[in-house]
Amino acid sequence: MSVRPILTEPNKILRQVSRTVEKVTLDEKKLMDDMLDTMYAANGIGLAAIQIGVPKRIIVMDISKDPNKKDPRYFVNPIIKNKDSKKATYEEGCLSVPNQFAEIDRPSKCDVEYLDYNGNKQLLKADGLLATCIQHEMDHLEGILFIDYLSKLKKSMILKKLSKSKSNTAVL
Ligand code: GNR
Ligand code: NI
């Protein structure tokens, strides 16, 4: 179990399409453990493997508000089976786009088929923050970031702020 560095935009690795996992082996379980440690350490509610540089279709999430009541969820090879035509708007952030937030519209509900930590097939009917978060994470598997949904102007403003904060940390 260890906390790994999180890649931040701009980074070409974040734009890779992640590969399907053939089988949930000990390697994948160790990766999921590290991802959960990394996500909790960064105070995130979700993390895709590509955010720590591993191009596998694996996501971890914990949307519980109470830090004392952990509710980790693991998704391997998730597929969206059904999306609600109704949209919901959430203020999104991303550990790979640090300290930047924007309102994003996504289907308010979705059904997701996936393999769990033990490699067993599951179906989740998600709504609310859970639905938003799983869709945000599944975008990472395709190399998509939430800023890609913004206007050119808003996106370029965020990228400019990111490059400024990156060059500041290089000086410190
Ligand atoms: O920690 C996170 N919070 C969040 C808030 C609203 C919508 C999506 C998210 S996911 C994000 C962690 C992250 O970057 N996952 O990829
Ligand atoms: Ni993200």
XYZ file of C-alpha atoms and ligand atoms in Angstrom:
189
model
C 0.000 0.000 0.000
C 1.541 3.299 -1.026
C 0.708 6.803 -2.122
C 1.873 7.466 -5.679
C 2.372 10.786 -7.495
C -0.643 12.070 -9.455
C 0.008 13.268 -13.020
C -1.314 16.724 -13.855
C -2.334 18.424 -17.084
C -0.597 19.058 -19.448
C 0.762 15.498 -19.653
C 0.400 13.264 -22.730
C -0.040 10.155 -20.566
C -3.362 11.557 -19.298
C -4.548 11.581 -22.938
C -3.901 7.855 -23.497
C -6.806 5.451 -23.907
C -6.534 2.861 -21.120
C -6.490 -0.870 -21.893
C -9.043 -3.467 -20.839
C -7.949 -5.664 -17.927
C -7.825 -9.355 -18.941
C -8.107 -10.712 -15.407
C -8.177 -9.189 -11.915
C -4.928 -10.616 -10.499
C -2.813 -9.712 -7.461
C -1.145 -6.994 -9.585
C -4.499 -5.283 -10.170
C -5.443 -5.632 -6.480
C -2.142 -4.018 -5.420
C -2.741 -1.258 -7.942
C -6.276 -0.670 -6.585
C -4.882 -0.522 -3.014
C -2.289 2.083 -4.070
C -4.926 4.039 -5.993
C -7.179 4.180 -2.930
C -4.277 5.327 -0.701
C -3.356 7.961 -3.283
C -6.960 9.155 -3.618
C -7.493 9.455 0.166
C -4.135 11.226 0.609
C -5.181 13.788 -2.025
C -8.701 14.181 -0.523
C -10.296 13.063 -3.789
C -13.552 11.138 -4.229
C -12.363 9.173 -7.265
C -9.211 8.203 -9.148
C -8.510 6.482 -12.463
C -5.342 4.374 -12.872
C -4.053 6.619 -15.683
C -3.825 9.482 -13.148
C -0.924 7.591 -11.554
C 0.428 6.681 -15.000
C -1.042 3.182 -15.393
C -3.117 2.792 -18.598
C -5.532 0.134 -17.268
C -9.323 0.470 -17.161
C -9.483 0.669 -13.366
C -11.213 3.242 -11.151
C -11.509 3.648 -7.383
C -14.079 5.869 -5.687
C -15.329 6.825 -2.239
C -18.052 9.460 -2.154
C -18.852 9.089 1.581
C -18.742 12.480 3.314
C -17.599 11.180 6.715
C -13.838 10.387 6.655
C -14.390 7.940 9.536
C -16.892 5.902 7.510
C -14.943 4.673 4.520
C -16.921 3.266 1.614
C -14.371 2.328 -1.066
C -15.644 1.206 -4.465
C -13.594 -0.491 -7.178
C -14.481 -0.618 -10.877
C -12.587 -2.708 -13.430
C -13.548 -2.464 -17.147
C -16.662 -0.347 -16.455
C -19.222 -0.037 -19.260
C -22.192 2.348 -19.266
C -25.301 0.311 -20.030
C -27.872 3.057 -19.828
C -27.847 6.838 -19.456
C -30.703 9.088 -18.397
C -31.617 11.713 -21.002
C -32.048 14.146 -18.098
C -28.880 16.109 -17.298
C -27.497 17.171 -13.927
C -24.988 19.956 -13.310
C -22.165 19.595 -10.793
C -19.213 21.756 -9.935
C -16.381 19.398 -10.929
C -12.753 19.339 -9.981
C -9.991 16.907 -10.894
C -6.830 15.847 -9.091
C -5.079 16.078 -12.487
C -6.291 19.692 -12.925
C -5.473 20.925 -9.413
C -7.453 23.771 -7.804
C -9.619 24.414 -10.875
C -13.389 23.951 -10.850
C -16.177 24.287 -13.376
C -19.851 23.367 -13.745
C -20.328 20.397 -16.066
C -23.590 18.846 -17.369
C -23.806 15.073 -17.552
C -26.612 12.472 -17.636
C -28.138 12.541 -14.135
C -28.364 8.737 -13.860
C -26.524 5.799 -15.407
C -26.231 2.029 -15.080
C -22.682 0.705 -15.017
C -21.518 -2.869 -15.531
C -18.043 -3.682 -14.192
C -15.857 -6.173 -12.358
C -15.334 -5.601 -8.634
C -12.151 -6.013 -6.526
C -12.588 -9.793 -6.638
C -13.208 -9.923 -10.378
C -16.934 -10.545 -10.001
C -19.368 -8.944 -12.447
C -21.583 -6.248 -10.936
C -24.261 -3.806 -12.070
C -24.595 -0.422 -10.362
C -27.534 1.941 -10.799
C -26.002 5.323 -10.078
C -27.502 8.756 -9.592
C -26.478 12.040 -7.946
C -22.795 12.558 -7.206
C -22.094 8.847 -7.750
C -23.352 9.076 -11.369
C -21.366 12.254 -12.019
C -18.184 10.864 -10.490
C -18.288 7.528 -12.334
C -18.761 9.374 -15.645
C -15.862 11.744 -14.814
C -13.663 8.715 -14.030
C -14.739 6.821 -17.142
C -13.735 9.848 -19.218
C -10.193 9.446 -17.828
C -10.137 5.923 -19.339
C -10.631 7.586 -22.764
C -8.065 10.327 -22.125
C -10.771 12.965 -21.576
C -10.642 15.639 -18.849
C -13.582 17.762 -17.623
C -11.928 20.891 -19.047
C -12.427 19.413 -22.540
C -16.164 20.212 -22.177
C -15.546 23.923 -21.574
C -15.428 26.707 -24.144
C -12.005 27.330 -25.730
C -11.712 30.508 -23.654
C -12.519 28.914 -20.274
C -10.259 25.956 -21.027
C -7.319 28.137 -22.059
C -7.752 30.255 -18.902
C -7.538 27.142 -16.741
C -4.508 25.802 -18.664
C -2.786 29.171 -18.248
C -3.398 29.132 -14.465
C -2.094 25.565 -14.291
C 1.121 26.387 -16.141
C 1.637 29.402 -13.855
C 1.243 27.320 -10.692
C 3.511 24.615 -12.158
C 6.289 27.143 -12.897
C 5.862 28.604 -9.387
C 6.356 25.224 -7.718
C 9.492 24.694 -9.860
C 11.012 27.844 -8.280
C 10.122 26.949 -4.692
O -12.074 14.542 -6.125
C -12.790 14.724 -7.113
N -13.956 15.409 -6.980
C -14.911 15.499 -7.967
C -15.939 16.424 -7.810
C -16.932 16.543 -8.759
C -16.917 15.725 -9.876
C -15.901 14.807 -10.054
C -14.912 14.688 -9.101
S -13.657 13.505 -9.311
C -12.342 14.240 -8.439
C -11.164 13.302 -8.345
C -10.625 13.022 -9.731
O -9.955 13.795 -10.357
N -10.951 11.890 -10.276
O -10.550 11.597 -11.519
Ni -10.342 13.507 -12.525
